[in-house]
Structures are given as C-alpha cells and as structure tokens.
XYZ file of C-alpha atoms in Angstrom:
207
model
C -12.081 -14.776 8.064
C -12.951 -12.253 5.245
C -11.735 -9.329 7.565
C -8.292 -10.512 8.248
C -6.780 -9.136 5.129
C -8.031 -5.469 5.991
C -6.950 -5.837 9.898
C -3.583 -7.751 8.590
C -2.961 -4.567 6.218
C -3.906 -2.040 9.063
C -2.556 -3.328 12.247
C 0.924 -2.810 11.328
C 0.618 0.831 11.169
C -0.994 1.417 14.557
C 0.355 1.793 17.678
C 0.516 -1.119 19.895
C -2.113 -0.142 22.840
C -4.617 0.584 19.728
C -6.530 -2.848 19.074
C -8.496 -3.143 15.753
C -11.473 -5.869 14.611
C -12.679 -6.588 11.478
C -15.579 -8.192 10.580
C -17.706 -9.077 7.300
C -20.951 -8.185 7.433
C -23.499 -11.144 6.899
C -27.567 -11.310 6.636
C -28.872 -12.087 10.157
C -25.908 -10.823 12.104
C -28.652 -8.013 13.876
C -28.940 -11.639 15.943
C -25.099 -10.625 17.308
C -26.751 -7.650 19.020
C -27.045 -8.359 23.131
C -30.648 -7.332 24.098
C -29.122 -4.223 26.267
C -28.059 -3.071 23.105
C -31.008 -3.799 20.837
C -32.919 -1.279 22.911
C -30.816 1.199 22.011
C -30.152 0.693 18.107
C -32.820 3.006 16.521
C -32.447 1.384 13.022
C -35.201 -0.817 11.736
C -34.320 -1.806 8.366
C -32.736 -5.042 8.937
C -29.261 -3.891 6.830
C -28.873 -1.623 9.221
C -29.291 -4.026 12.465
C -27.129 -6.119 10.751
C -23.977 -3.994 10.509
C -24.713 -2.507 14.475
C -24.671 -6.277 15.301
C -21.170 -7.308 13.122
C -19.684 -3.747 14.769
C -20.200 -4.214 17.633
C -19.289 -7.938 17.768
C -16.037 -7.125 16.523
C -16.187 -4.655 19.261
C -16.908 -7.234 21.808
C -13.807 -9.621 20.459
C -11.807 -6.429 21.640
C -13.528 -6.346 25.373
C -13.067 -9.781 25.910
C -9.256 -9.332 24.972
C -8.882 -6.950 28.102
C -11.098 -8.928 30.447
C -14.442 -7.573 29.571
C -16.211 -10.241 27.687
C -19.876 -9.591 27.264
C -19.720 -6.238 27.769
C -22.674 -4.987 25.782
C -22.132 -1.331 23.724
C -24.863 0.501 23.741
C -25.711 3.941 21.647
C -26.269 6.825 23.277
C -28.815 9.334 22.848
C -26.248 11.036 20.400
C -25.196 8.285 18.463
C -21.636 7.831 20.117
C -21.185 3.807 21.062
C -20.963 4.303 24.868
C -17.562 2.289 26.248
C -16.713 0.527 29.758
C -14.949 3.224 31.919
C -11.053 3.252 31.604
C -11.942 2.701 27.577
C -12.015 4.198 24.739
C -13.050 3.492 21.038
C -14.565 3.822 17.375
C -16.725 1.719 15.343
C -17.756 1.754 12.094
C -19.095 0.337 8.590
C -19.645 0.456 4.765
C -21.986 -1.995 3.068
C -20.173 -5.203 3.425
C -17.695 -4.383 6.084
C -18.291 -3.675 9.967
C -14.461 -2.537 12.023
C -13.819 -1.684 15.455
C -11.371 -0.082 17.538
C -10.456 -0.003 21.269
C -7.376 1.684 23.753
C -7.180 2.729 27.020
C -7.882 6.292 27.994
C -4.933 6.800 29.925
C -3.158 6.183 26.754
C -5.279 8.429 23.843
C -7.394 11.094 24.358
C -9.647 10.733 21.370
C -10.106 7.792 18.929
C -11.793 7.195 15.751
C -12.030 5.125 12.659
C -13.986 4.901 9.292
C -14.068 2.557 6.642
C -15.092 2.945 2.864
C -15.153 0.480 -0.205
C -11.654 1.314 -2.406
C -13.795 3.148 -4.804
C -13.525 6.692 -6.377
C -15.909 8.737 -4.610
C -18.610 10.149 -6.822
C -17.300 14.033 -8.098
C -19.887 15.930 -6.734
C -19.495 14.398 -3.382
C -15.817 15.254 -3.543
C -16.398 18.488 -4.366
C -18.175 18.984 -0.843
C -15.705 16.980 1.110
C -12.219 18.633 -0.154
C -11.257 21.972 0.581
C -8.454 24.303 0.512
C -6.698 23.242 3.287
C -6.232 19.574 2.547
C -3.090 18.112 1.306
C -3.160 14.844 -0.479
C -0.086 14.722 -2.015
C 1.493 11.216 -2.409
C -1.990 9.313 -2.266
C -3.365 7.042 -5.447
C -5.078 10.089 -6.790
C -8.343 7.499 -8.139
C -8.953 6.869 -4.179
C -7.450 10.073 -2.655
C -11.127 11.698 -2.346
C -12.612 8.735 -1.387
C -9.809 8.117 1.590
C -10.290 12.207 2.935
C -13.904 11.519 3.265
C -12.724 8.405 5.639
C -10.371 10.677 6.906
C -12.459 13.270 8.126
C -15.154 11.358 9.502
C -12.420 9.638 11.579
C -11.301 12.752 12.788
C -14.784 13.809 13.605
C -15.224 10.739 15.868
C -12.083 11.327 17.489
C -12.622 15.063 18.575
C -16.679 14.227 19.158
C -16.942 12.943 22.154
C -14.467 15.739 24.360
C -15.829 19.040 22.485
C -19.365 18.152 21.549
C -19.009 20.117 18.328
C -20.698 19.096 14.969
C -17.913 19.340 12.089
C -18.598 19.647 9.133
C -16.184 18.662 6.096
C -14.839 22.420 5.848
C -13.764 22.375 9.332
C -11.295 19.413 9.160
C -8.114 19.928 7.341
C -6.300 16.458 6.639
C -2.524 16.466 5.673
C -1.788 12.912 4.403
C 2.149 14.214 4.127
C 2.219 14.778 7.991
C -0.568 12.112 8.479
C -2.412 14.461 10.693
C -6.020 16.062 10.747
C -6.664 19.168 12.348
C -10.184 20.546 13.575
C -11.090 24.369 13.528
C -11.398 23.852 17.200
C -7.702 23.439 17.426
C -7.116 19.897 17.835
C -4.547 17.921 15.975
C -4.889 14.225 15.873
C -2.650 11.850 13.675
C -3.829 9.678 11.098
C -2.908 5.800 9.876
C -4.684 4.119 7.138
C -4.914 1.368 4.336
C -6.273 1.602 1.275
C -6.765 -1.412 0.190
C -8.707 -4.096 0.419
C -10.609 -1.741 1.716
C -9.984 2.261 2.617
C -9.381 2.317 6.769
C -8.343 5.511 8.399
C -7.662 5.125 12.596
C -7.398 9.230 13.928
C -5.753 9.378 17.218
C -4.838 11.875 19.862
C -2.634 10.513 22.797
C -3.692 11.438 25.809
C-alpha cells in the first residue's frame, strides 16, 4: 500500500475521466512483466526490469478498471508504452516509485506524467532545465527546480506521441501560476501536481 499516500494526494486534483496508479517498486517485480511485453523492454539490468514491471502493473490495475484486464503494454520502437485503441496514457518512475496514468481519447488529446523523489535537484542540473520563460512563482522554492524538471518531461510525453518532435528543456515553458506548459510547437497543455510524498506532475490536453 506504500503508493496510496502519493495517489491519495494526487487524485484529488485531476479530472475525473483521468485514472492514476501508484505503485512501490520492489526487487523481483521484472516477474510482473507479461511475456508480450518482456520482448519488448530493452533494459537488462534487473533495476530497470523491475520498475517496467511495477509501471506497467499499475498500468494494468487501470485496464482492468475499464474492462481490459490483461492487456499487456508493450514499448514501441520509440520508447512510447503502446495503449489499447480508444486509450490513452503515461507511465513513469524514479528509483523507488513506478505511477501510471490512463483516459479515454475521446476525452484528452495528449497525456503525460512524471514522478521525482521531493528532493532539490542538483544546481547544475537546474541550471539546464530552467529558462527564461518559466514561472514558478508560489512553489516551495527548495523543490521548485526539482518539480519543472517533472513538469517538463510530463509535458514532453503529452505532446510526443501527436507531433513526433524531440523537446528539449528550452522548448517547454511551464507556468505553475496558470498551471499550464506550453511547447514551442504551439501546444498548451495544463498541469496538476503534488509535491509531496513524492513530486507528481499529470500534463493534459483535452481533446
């Protein structure tokens, strides 16, 4: 149950047809991974197996909540978790922490999520992730850099998948005041997050 106090501090901020999972990641849990899936998880250090099988079980809790139980999730060739038609969604991990996200795409257009550790993020990786453009005001300034870097790579998921443009950090602008990101490409999505127990940010574009 070690997730339910990050998906009990999140849920409440998303919109309804947005379902979130949680799960703790534990030694072994590459076992969670259906074979289909296996195949397609490049990762051989078993760390790594282990968070793509805790992800993507939370993932599956999710399926089976609209009907799809045992849906596996495989990768594609470009990384993005591939979803049942009609669906849409995000995963994602840190070292101890695996999350998921589903909707329906008739709902959102574009959904991501990204979880860190509530830590300050080290100064001269902030110094690559912040720019001119984002506005922060209002958030615990000891987490603030750590939360845009969850931010952005949120937003990146989001947008991925429809314009099949690598982002980097200078081309997402995050506005924590309008709870919004916005891509050089031109899309806006909006933002909801936690930052503690652990840092969440959901991006969203409704469809």
């Amino acid at each position: 149950m070690a997730g339910r106090p990050l998906r009990d501090a999140l849920a409440p901020l998303l919109p309804p047809a947005i379902r979130l999972a949680c799960r703790a990641i534990r030694p072994g849990d590459r076992a969670l991974l259906l074979p289909e899936e296996a195949a397609t998880i490049p990762f051989r250090k078993d760390h790594m197996r282990d968070a793509s099988g805790a992800a993507r079980h939370a993932a599956r809790e999710l399926l089976a909540e609209v009907g799809l139980a045992g849906t596996p999730i495989l990768k594609a060739a470009g990384g993005a978790p591939v979803w049942p038609r009609g669906l849409i969604g995000s995963l994602a991990h840190d070292d101890d922490m695996a999350v998921a996200t589903i909707a329906s795409a008739a709902t959102f257009a574009g959904l991501g999520i990204d979880v860190e550790p509530a830590e300050p993020l080290a100064q001269e990786v902030a110094q690559i992730v912040r720019t001119a453009g984002d506005v922060l005001d209002g958030v615990d300034e000891h987490l603030a850099n750590r939360l845009l870097f969850a931010a952005k790579e949120a937003v990146y998921k989001a947008v991925f998948l429809r314009d099949q443009i690598i982002l980097g950090f200078e081309d997402v602008a995050i506005d924590f005041t309008r709870g919004e990101g916005r891509t050089r490409a031109g899309r806006c999505v909006q933002l909801v997050y936690c930052l503690r127990p652990r840092i969440v940010v959901v991006a969203f574009e409704p469809a």
